[in-house]
């Protein structure tokens, strides 16, 4: 039995009996271990920051959990089929969770593997940019998927993920976020989350896909860039990061499974409804070109459709979007 | 000074003075080394299979080179700017040169890095297939490029590479090969070479591209699959593999640099002229669909254009092509 599995079981037991005492006998019975062994794991959890009260004749009670994104804590009560079920790799600090997940993918780890970190020293954004990843408030998480799609379906995967995160934010914090095509999530016009999709591919097959998510949860304003905000700032209350991570993984799996069964088409209207750029005049800057006009649609491949001033329709697959006024 | 660099210099000197004796003094002078040191490297080359004659008062003469794809041997006299100039990694055997090159790319090796092997234990073909890589006759080579293109330009890169290899085969062996879209090279209707392009990418940027080439050079028919042939079988004479590898790298660089400056458009007519499928009735099987009709064009993105029986034009980006008769 893996140590993380035992910890996960104990945490799950405490969470199912919130505020209640559980006898040592019940704990060891639930785990199928001796009481001495249960005691050992209780102490390991205490070492990792869990405040566990012990009262003779009553047993144990969880008083507080540490503010850490431990894999076993997120896995406790995680209601998914695949995502996060096999492995959640946890790092206090790593260079980039996407790079870690990419390595794991190369080494054959299965779909649904998750990498999560408290901070990234080289967090990555789109087109080689940095993603600021301060410690103490964010969730930096990468998810390995092996969807068997073609490369032109990748923009749609990013949009599906963004929609899932918007839902998780609504469920967990009650906040209304919107999607800034192609890969950002905004609240009140400020960036709260970014997504970086990376793939290994042959011309007609994606070997695997890494969905990287950086989200400012409890991050104080002093640690954010000027154009950024955090869920805590927007909701004026501290967010349980593990609960949010769990909810994001659940929503991501829902959206992913649905898109695999029914295609992006089944989620397209939802993505359009969450979009902050549709109906606005925008300028999209890609590598070699800039397209300016009215953002009129997101098509069946996830491309943004722009009606330029000569009434022509242009498709753009990615790029920086700036809202402009005439 | 790297050992491979010294060996490369000595081999180059011998190749420039083919059939002639070179004095120990001239060798050491050309290298800037002592005669004792030159002697040491001559012996290293002998250990690796070079037959080097030594005659008092005359000096050294290269009688024969081993049939090995040593990086320094290929680099001797290689007329390129970038490709193969920095590093050629040589393996007697490796699982897959593409996988080795991919690792090197992840570790930051520069554009133009080459991996070459005498045999592959897990040679890869398109869509997860195997590529038979017997020892003693083939060239299994992967090239790292960092072209800064978008994912939809990858099919064109594969075609450009195929065209370069067709030219190198013509120059080195005098054989007329043709291109079977999207990634094979055929002589007399049989497969002599396959190309496997793999990328690491974000939605709007290719981080790097690995061009994998497997070519049957001196491979005897007993080691080939039924649908395969080798240059030796087709030309009835043994081919100098190092010379062919060098010529392929040179043609690949020419085509690559030209495509970067002028775009695929500048090489499209050439690719079309070499194509074995244009003008034929074909069936292309992709993941989810099969398209049957007359192959009428290769477009500006490298896609195959098929006119179906209802006169509609269909674009396909990759897949298995079967020539069919009605």
XYZ file of C-alpha atoms in Angstrom:
652
model
C 0.000 0.000 0.000
C 1.356 3.396 -0.966
C 1.782 5.878 1.866
C -0.138 8.547 -0.060
C -3.042 6.118 -0.407
C -3.211 5.604 3.355
C -3.040 9.331 4.038
C -5.763 9.882 1.454
C -7.992 7.321 3.178
C -7.529 8.918 6.608
C -8.192 12.421 5.262
C -11.298 11.142 3.453
C -12.528 9.577 6.675
C -12.051 12.845 8.559
C -13.743 14.853 5.794
C -16.753 12.530 5.751
C -17.054 12.982 9.517
C -16.347 16.679 9.685
C -16.176 18.021 13.217
C -16.702 14.575 14.737
C -14.395 12.361 16.746
C -13.453 9.012 15.215
C -12.182 6.239 17.446
C -8.764 4.740 16.836
C -10.538 1.430 16.402
C -12.775 2.826 13.641
C -9.796 4.327 11.861
C -7.733 1.152 11.985
C -10.822 -0.861 10.984
C -11.545 1.357 7.992
C -7.922 1.045 6.848
C -7.518 -2.627 7.691
C -4.435 -1.738 9.758
C -3.440 -2.175 13.364
C -4.128 0.734 15.767
C -0.363 1.263 16.090
C -0.079 1.618 12.358
C -3.001 4.069 12.170
C -1.307 6.071 14.924
C 1.885 6.217 12.836
C 0.043 7.724 9.862
C -1.856 10.178 12.083
C 1.539 11.419 13.221
C 2.824 11.653 9.653
C -0.181 13.826 8.808
C 0.536 15.992 11.863
C 4.100 16.422 10.574
C 2.677 17.724 7.318
C 0.604 20.377 9.044
C -2.672 18.674 9.913
C -3.969 19.631 13.355
C -5.459 16.403 14.691
C -6.875 16.444 18.187
C -6.704 13.240 20.244
C -9.014 12.764 23.233
C -9.007 9.584 25.328
C -12.189 7.483 24.921
C -13.371 9.740 22.055
C -10.639 9.307 19.495
C -9.354 11.681 16.847
C -10.771 14.826 15.303
C -9.423 16.932 12.424
C -9.230 20.521 13.635
C -7.556 22.025 10.583
C -5.812 21.072 7.379
C -2.663 22.847 6.181
C -2.960 25.190 3.208
C -1.086 22.814 0.897
C -2.051 21.175 -2.362
C -0.921 17.695 -1.311
C -1.949 15.118 -3.900
C -3.618 12.857 -1.339
C -5.628 15.770 0.045
C -6.936 16.672 -3.413
C -7.624 13.015 -4.191
C -9.728 12.655 -1.005
C -13.305 12.762 -2.227
C -12.338 13.466 -5.837
C -15.312 12.459 -7.937
C -13.706 11.568 -11.268
C -13.179 8.419 -13.300
C -9.665 9.024 -14.666
C -8.331 12.501 -13.978
C -6.270 12.547 -10.793
C -7.229 8.942 -10.005
C -3.908 7.307 -10.828
C -1.280 9.833 -9.737
C -1.077 13.395 -8.520
C 2.557 14.530 -8.383
C 3.055 17.289 -5.825
C 5.930 19.783 -5.717
C 6.598 22.552 -3.201
C 8.484 24.165 -6.083
C 9.321 23.116 -9.623
C 10.491 24.894 -12.752
C 7.297 24.333 -14.695
C 4.487 21.859 -14.024
C 4.027 21.569 -17.805
C 7.645 20.460 -18.202
C 7.250 17.890 -15.410
C 4.023 16.568 -16.934
C 5.668 16.453 -20.361
C 8.489 14.309 -18.963
C 6.019 12.002 -17.267
C 4.106 11.709 -20.538
C 7.300 10.783 -22.378
C 7.899 8.110 -19.749
C 4.534 6.576 -20.455
C 2.413 7.856 -17.551
C -1.280 7.371 -18.317
C -3.979 9.852 -19.210
C -5.273 11.688 -16.185
C -1.904 12.129 -14.479
C -1.745 15.470 -12.641
C 1.230 17.596 -11.596
C 0.659 20.329 -9.060
C 3.004 22.852 -7.459
C 2.897 25.578 -4.828
C 5.213 27.730 -6.937
C 7.001 27.577 -10.292
C 10.451 29.037 -10.870
C 9.952 29.114 -14.659
C 6.195 29.209 -15.171
C 5.428 29.380 -18.862
C 2.904 31.377 -20.844
C 1.973 31.329 -24.492
C 4.650 31.901 -27.175
C 7.581 31.673 -24.786
C 6.317 34.184 -22.251
C 6.669 33.836 -18.498
C 3.800 33.101 -16.162
C 4.336 34.683 -12.763
C 3.873 31.914 -10.190
C 4.306 33.293 -6.678
C 4.178 30.960 -3.702
C 1.319 31.090 -1.274
C -1.935 31.488 -3.079
C -1.901 30.140 -6.610
C -2.600 26.744 -8.117
C -0.126 25.699 -10.795
C -1.354 22.485 -12.262
C -0.789 20.408 -15.383
C -2.898 17.604 -16.682
C -1.780 14.841 -19.052
C -4.306 13.813 -21.682
C -4.015 11.376 -24.563
C -7.063 12.286 -26.592
C -6.054 10.856 -29.982
C -7.086 14.029 -31.789
C -5.492 15.875 -34.682
C -3.460 19.037 -34.207
C -6.223 21.277 -35.534
C -8.465 20.245 -32.639
C -6.115 21.700 -30.021
C -7.616 25.216 -29.965
C -10.975 23.631 -29.119
C -9.446 21.601 -26.263
C -8.106 24.829 -24.724
C -11.540 26.466 -24.934
C -13.239 23.437 -23.388
C -10.767 23.571 -20.497
C -11.349 27.291 -20.017
C -15.110 26.717 -19.875
C -14.653 23.979 -17.263
C -12.554 26.310 -15.099
C -15.100 29.128 -15.392
C -17.703 26.671 -14.056
C -15.447 25.514 -11.212
C -14.847 29.141 -10.185
C -18.602 29.756 -10.156
C -19.289 26.623 -8.096
C -16.485 27.117 -5.593
C -16.439 30.901 -5.159
C -19.705 32.109 -6.681
C -17.795 34.427 -9.004
C -18.760 35.103 -12.616
C -15.663 34.781 -14.769
C -15.437 35.118 -18.533
C -13.250 33.645 -21.219
C -10.871 35.789 -23.203
C -10.194 33.787 -26.363
C -7.906 31.901 -26.817
C -6.610 30.933 -23.365
C -7.310 33.378 -20.535
C -9.977 33.691 -17.875
C -10.879 37.144 -16.613
C -12.921 38.577 -13.772
C -13.874 42.281 -13.895
C -11.562 42.688 -16.869
C -8.516 41.347 -15.042
C -6.683 38.090 -15.642
C -7.258 35.433 -12.982
C -6.218 32.310 -14.897
C -4.215 31.323 -17.945
C -4.050 28.052 -19.827
C -1.056 26.747 -21.750
C -1.656 23.744 -23.970
C 1.390 21.888 -25.228
C 1.466 18.831 -27.456
C 3.733 16.179 -28.856
C 2.490 15.314 -32.300
C 3.037 13.780 -35.685
C 1.337 15.442 -38.670
C -1.830 13.401 -38.213
C -1.796 12.382 -34.605
C -1.372 14.029 -31.223
C 0.700 11.659 -29.068
C -0.239 13.488 -25.905
C -1.444 16.829 -24.706
C -0.489 18.771 -21.597
C -3.050 21.205 -20.254
C -1.286 23.701 -18.009
C -3.374 25.876 -15.693
C -2.151 28.776 -13.615
C -4.803 30.347 -11.406
C -4.503 33.137 -8.872
C -6.545 31.915 -5.918
C -5.546 33.549 -2.637
C -2.712 35.538 -4.161
C -2.487 39.037 -2.590
C -2.400 42.004 -4.983
C 1.225 42.780 -4.123
C 2.300 39.531 -5.775
C 0.253 40.008 -8.933
C 1.062 41.839 -12.151
C -0.979 45.066 -12.699
C -3.361 43.362 -15.149
C -3.972 40.439 -12.792
C -6.420 39.678 -10.033
C -7.123 36.734 -7.738
C -10.246 34.923 -6.580
C -9.599 36.160 -3.056
C -9.440 39.791 -4.180
C -12.623 39.433 -6.224
C -14.620 37.514 -3.618
C -13.110 39.219 -0.553
C -12.702 35.843 1.092
C -10.107 33.144 1.329
C -10.672 30.173 -0.970
C -10.016 26.528 -0.049
C -7.452 25.728 -2.728
C -7.752 21.943 -2.454
C -11.527 22.126 -2.877
C -11.110 24.386 -5.917
C -8.458 22.088 -7.439
C -10.780 19.137 -6.920
C -13.710 20.947 -8.493
C -11.556 22.023 -11.480
C -10.440 18.419 -12.077
C -14.056 17.237 -11.921
C -15.309 19.905 -14.313
C -12.351 19.288 -16.648
C -13.152 15.603 -16.787
C -16.861 16.244 -17.430
C -16.053 18.569 -20.325
C -13.331 16.322 -21.693
C -15.451 13.164 -21.711
C -18.363 15.030 -23.254
C -16.165 16.485 -26.002
C -14.738 13.045 -26.773
C -18.183 11.537 -27.095
C -20.017 14.339 -28.819
C -17.272 16.577 -30.205
C -16.519 20.237 -29.561
C -19.843 21.084 -31.198
C -21.651 20.024 -28.006
C -19.725 22.596 -25.948
C -19.408 25.355 -28.523
C -22.506 27.333 -27.500
C -21.395 27.222 -23.862
C -17.944 28.543 -24.839
C -19.516 31.280 -26.938
C -21.797 32.294 -24.062
C -18.764 32.669 -21.752
C -16.741 34.595 -24.291
C -15.736 38.167 -23.469
C -14.625 39.054 -27.008
C -17.616 38.103 -29.159
C -19.495 41.179 -30.322
C -16.488 43.389 -29.597
C -14.164 45.125 -31.997
C -10.797 43.410 -31.617
C -7.325 43.301 -33.019
C -5.699 39.856 -33.022
C -1.941 39.776 -33.432
C -0.521 36.478 -34.663
C 3.034 35.739 -35.806
C 2.950 37.204 -39.242
C -0.203 39.252 -39.302
C -2.701 41.347 -37.398
C -6.422 41.062 -38.056
C -8.770 43.815 -36.927
C -12.534 43.788 -36.996
C -15.649 42.609 -35.205
C -15.362 39.264 -33.392
C -18.511 37.523 -34.647
C -18.166 33.827 -33.897
C -16.161 30.890 -32.553
C -16.313 28.161 -35.167
C -16.473 24.381 -34.913
C -12.669 24.139 -34.615
C -12.434 26.776 -31.885
C -11.144 29.445 -34.268
C -12.222 33.057 -33.764
C -14.112 34.511 -36.718
C -13.509 38.183 -37.343
C -15.470 40.344 -39.752
C -13.033 42.906 -41.120
C -14.030 46.357 -42.353
C -14.286 45.140 -45.959
C -16.952 42.662 -44.664
C -14.666 39.650 -45.240
C -14.615 36.873 -42.621
C -11.191 35.881 -41.271
C -10.418 32.803 -39.153
C -7.709 33.049 -36.523
C -6.526 30.064 -34.521
C -4.508 31.797 -31.839
C -2.895 35.103 -30.999
C -3.082 38.104 -28.684
C -6.462 39.742 -28.588
C -6.783 43.432 -27.860
C -10.179 45.078 -27.587
C -10.112 48.284 -29.632
C -12.423 51.234 -30.087
C -12.732 53.125 -33.354
C 39.925 20.083 -29.068
C 37.339 17.342 -29.263
C 38.579 13.920 -30.362
C 35.904 13.705 -33.055
C 37.102 17.039 -34.463
C 40.664 15.742 -34.827
C 39.502 12.527 -36.483
C 37.310 14.571 -38.812
C 40.303 16.739 -39.803
C 42.498 13.734 -40.558
C 39.768 12.019 -42.599
C 39.164 15.263 -44.505
C 42.865 15.525 -45.266
C 42.923 11.962 -46.591
C 39.771 12.520 -48.661
C 41.193 15.700 -50.220
C 44.340 13.729 -51.159
C 42.658 10.529 -52.282
C 45.112 7.779 -53.178
C 48.111 9.921 -52.213
C 50.606 9.579 -49.392
C 50.704 12.384 -46.847
C 53.765 12.821 -44.688
C 53.504 12.672 -40.912
C 54.885 16.204 -40.880
C 52.109 17.457 -43.172
C 49.471 15.777 -41.032
C 50.804 17.177 -37.787
C 51.290 20.582 -39.446
C 47.707 20.665 -40.740
C 46.393 19.754 -37.292
C 48.787 21.954 -35.332
C 49.796 18.900 -33.289
C 53.043 17.059 -32.633
C 53.849 14.078 -34.873
C 53.447 11.797 -31.845
C 49.967 13.133 -31.305
C 49.043 12.718 -34.981
C 50.300 9.132 -34.729
C 48.025 8.543 -31.753
C 44.952 9.622 -33.716
C 45.971 7.604 -36.790
C 45.949 4.580 -34.511
C 42.575 5.486 -33.069
C 41.197 5.607 -36.612
C 42.737 2.221 -37.340
C 40.988 0.852 -34.252
C 37.702 2.051 -35.717
C 38.269 0.192 -38.969
C 40.221 2.592 -41.189
C 42.943 0.843 -43.184
C 45.802 3.347 -43.157
C 49.023 2.336 -44.860
C 52.289 3.704 -43.452
C 55.427 3.753 -45.630
C 58.751 5.188 -44.394
C 59.776 8.428 -46.185
C 56.352 8.591 -47.926
C 53.970 8.849 -45.018
C 50.356 7.706 -44.685
C 47.743 6.723 -47.174
C 44.079 5.847 -46.629
C 43.410 2.495 -48.265
C 39.852 2.011 -47.099
C 37.273 3.414 -44.730
C 34.981 1.208 -42.648
C 31.331 0.957 -43.638
C 30.177 2.955 -40.616
C 28.195 6.166 -40.318
C 30.586 7.779 -37.822
C 29.671 11.404 -37.269
C 33.185 12.658 -37.986
C 33.274 10.740 -41.260
C 30.008 12.295 -42.411
C 31.126 15.727 -41.218
C 34.350 15.480 -43.281
C 33.724 17.611 -46.330
C 30.108 18.307 -45.374
C 29.121 21.448 -47.258
C 26.423 22.944 -45.034
C 26.037 26.019 -42.875
C 24.116 24.580 -39.933
C 22.917 21.034 -40.451
C 25.431 18.557 -39.032
C 27.900 21.344 -38.289
C 27.531 21.421 -34.522
C 26.952 17.810 -33.516
C 26.307 14.460 -35.143
C 25.433 11.877 -32.493
C 26.317 8.364 -33.622
C 24.872 5.106 -32.265
C 25.679 1.539 -33.252
C 22.174 0.813 -32.006
C 19.468 2.883 -30.385
C 15.741 2.465 -29.810
C 14.723 5.287 -32.121
C 16.825 8.137 -33.523
C 13.717 10.334 -33.352
C 13.407 9.686 -29.616
C 17.136 10.481 -29.103
C 16.823 13.682 -31.128
C 13.657 14.627 -29.238
C 15.511 14.286 -25.923
C 18.405 16.350 -27.235
C 15.939 19.000 -28.388
C 14.343 19.100 -24.944
C 17.814 19.588 -23.477
C 18.377 22.632 -25.653
C 20.577 21.264 -28.441
C 20.611 23.705 -31.370
C 19.017 23.515 -34.786
C 20.984 21.302 -37.141
C 21.822 18.610 -34.575
C 21.841 15.168 -36.201
C 21.362 11.699 -34.681
C 22.385 8.704 -36.762
C 22.311 4.970 -36.055
C 23.326 1.725 -37.736
C 20.185 0.043 -36.430
C 17.099 0.891 -34.407
C 15.446 -1.500 -31.972
C 12.163 0.451 -32.014
C 12.178 2.340 -35.312
C 8.961 4.330 -35.620
C 6.630 4.908 -38.544
C 3.597 7.094 -38.903
C 0.606 6.670 -36.521
C 2.432 4.377 -34.115
C 3.651 1.866 -36.673
C 7.043 0.204 -36.620
C 9.810 0.994 -39.078
C 11.956 -2.058 -39.763
C 15.561 -0.968 -39.187
C 17.939 -3.872 -39.871
C 21.632 -3.436 -39.224
C 24.076 -3.367 -42.082
C 22.725 -1.345 -44.908
C 20.288 1.323 -43.855
C 20.635 4.913 -42.710
C 18.452 5.833 -39.735
C 18.841 9.524 -39.153
C 17.007 12.296 -37.323
C 17.477 15.992 -37.742
C 16.545 18.662 -35.192
C 15.054 21.843 -36.627
C 13.656 24.899 -34.903
C 11.848 26.582 -37.754
C 9.408 28.782 -35.798
C 6.486 27.739 -37.964
C 2.881 26.952 -37.113
C 1.558 23.413 -36.843
C -0.268 23.627 -40.181
C 3.066 24.071 -41.984
C 4.347 20.642 -40.906
C 2.949 18.666 -43.875
C 4.864 21.011 -46.195
C 8.105 20.489 -44.238
C 7.770 16.717 -44.725
C 7.266 17.169 -48.476
C 10.258 19.496 -48.757
C 12.392 16.903 -46.975
C 11.160 14.139 -49.270
C 12.033 16.234 -52.329
C 15.538 16.848 -50.955
C 16.064 13.123 -50.430
C 14.823 12.298 -53.941
C 17.481 14.718 -55.247
C 20.218 13.214 -53.072
C 19.337 9.708 -54.328
C 19.570 10.963 -57.911
C 22.927 12.678 -57.303
C 24.516 9.827 -55.355
C 23.118 6.749 -57.128
C 21.674 8.050 -60.404
C 18.295 6.535 -59.508
C 14.938 8.179 -60.259
C 12.816 8.011 -57.147
C 9.338 9.421 -56.660
C 7.374 10.783 -53.747
C 4.337 9.021 -52.424
C 2.424 11.693 -50.546
C 2.591 12.295 -47.619
C 5.878 10.796 -46.422
C 7.311 7.950 -48.482
C 9.837 7.674 -51.280
C 9.448 4.887 -53.836
C 11.549 3.403 -56.616
C 9.827 1.116 -59.150
C 6.737 1.139 -56.977
C 8.553 -0.099 -53.868
C 9.301 1.785 -50.674
C 12.936 2.817 -50.267
C 12.598 5.588 -47.688
C 10.135 6.855 -45.103
C 9.994 10.124 -43.224
C 8.536 10.637 -39.760
C 8.081 14.214 -38.655
C 7.428 14.808 -34.967
C 6.900 18.100 -33.201
C 6.618 19.715 -29.838
C 4.174 22.556 -30.103
C 1.843 25.032 -28.504
C -1.324 25.959 -30.437
C 0.424 28.744 -32.321
C 4.059 27.821 -32.230
C 6.209 24.808 -33.028
C 8.931 24.625 -30.364
C 10.977 22.203 -32.407
C 10.611 19.667 -35.159
C 12.311 16.301 -35.586
C 12.683 15.039 -39.120
C 13.277 11.293 -38.996
C 14.530 9.519 -42.094
C 14.849 5.775 -42.612
C 16.371 4.761 -45.931
C 17.245 1.312 -47.248
C 20.658 1.795 -48.827
C 22.650 -1.435 -49.101
C 20.006 -3.516 -47.355
C 19.711 -6.993 -48.945
C 16.225 -8.139 -49.974
C 16.119 -10.786 -47.245
C 16.075 -8.083 -44.618
C 13.364 -6.003 -46.266
C 9.587 -6.237 -46.023
C 7.867 -7.454 -49.225
C 6.827 -3.943 -50.261
C 10.340 -2.550 -49.712
C 13.435 -2.154 -51.835
C 16.902 -0.695 -51.353
C 19.156 1.544 -53.403
C 21.587 -1.350 -53.813
C 18.896 -3.624 -55.226
C 17.681 -0.913 -57.616
C 21.123 0.210 -58.795
C 22.811 -3.214 -58.611
C 25.774 -1.623 -56.876
C 26.888 -0.898 -53.365
C 26.336 2.683 -52.214
C 28.749 4.698 -50.067
C 26.443 5.383 -47.127
C 28.500 8.250 -45.673
C 28.537 10.039 -49.024
C 24.771 9.571 -49.335
C 24.170 10.788 -45.766
C 26.310 13.866 -46.494
C 24.463 14.569 -49.727
C 21.087 14.182 -48.000
C 22.099 16.663 -45.276
C 23.259 19.149 -47.909
C 20.072 18.846 -49.970
C 17.949 19.029 -46.831
C 19.669 22.249 -45.811
C 19.276 23.770 -49.285
C 15.567 23.011 -49.323
C 15.056 24.094 -45.719
C 16.814 27.441 -46.119
C 14.973 28.134 -49.358
C 11.619 27.323 -47.786
C 12.356 29.606 -44.845
C 13.237 32.493 -47.144
C 10.669 32.032 -49.859
C 8.066 29.716 -48.318
C 6.820 26.320 -49.430
C 5.399 27.987 -52.539
C 8.927 28.113 -54.023
C 9.272 24.309 -53.749
C 5.687 23.307 -54.454
C 6.064 22.768 -58.213
C 9.136 20.614 -57.602
C 7.239 18.502 -55.086
C 4.328 18.149 -57.482
C 6.658 17.074 -60.302
C 8.098 14.313 -58.080
C 4.722 13.126 -56.893
C 3.628 9.597 -57.764
C -0.003 10.092 -56.787
C -1.049 13.193 -58.745
C -3.238 12.287 -61.694
C -4.074 8.921 -60.147
C -7.273 7.677 -58.620
C -6.581 7.241 -54.905
C -8.204 6.389 -51.644
C -6.814 8.228 -48.629
C -7.621 6.762 -45.247
C -7.353 9.173 -42.334
C -8.482 8.624 -38.729
C -12.146 9.160 -39.079
C -12.730 9.104 -42.784
C -11.717 7.776 -46.172
C -11.670 10.017 -49.227
C -11.668 8.503 -52.689
C -11.221 10.285 -55.990
C -8.707 11.747 -58.392
C -5.573 13.286 -56.781
C -5.461 16.616 -58.614
C -3.116 18.903 -56.676
C -0.839 19.553 -53.720
C -1.846 22.897 -52.265
C 0.158 25.710 -50.704
C 0.054 24.006 -47.283
C 1.173 20.626 -48.627
C -2.328 19.136 -48.446
C -3.430 16.680 -51.115
C -6.452 17.856 -53.106
C -8.789 15.100 -54.204
C -11.656 15.524 -56.656
C -14.357 13.113 -55.553
C -16.906 11.565 -57.896
C -19.457 14.261 -57.139
C -16.831 16.788 -58.457
C -16.218 18.243 -54.987
C -12.642 19.081 -53.954
C -11.462 17.629 -50.641
C -8.272 18.586 -48.794
C -6.442 15.909 -46.830
C -3.449 16.666 -44.651
C -2.174 13.172 -43.995
C -3.180 9.549 -44.193
C -2.551 6.295 -46.006
C -2.787 6.568 -49.757
C -3.841 3.582 -51.814
C -3.932 3.782 -55.595
C -7.206 2.324 -56.797
C -8.665 1.373 -60.145
C -12.338 1.634 -60.940
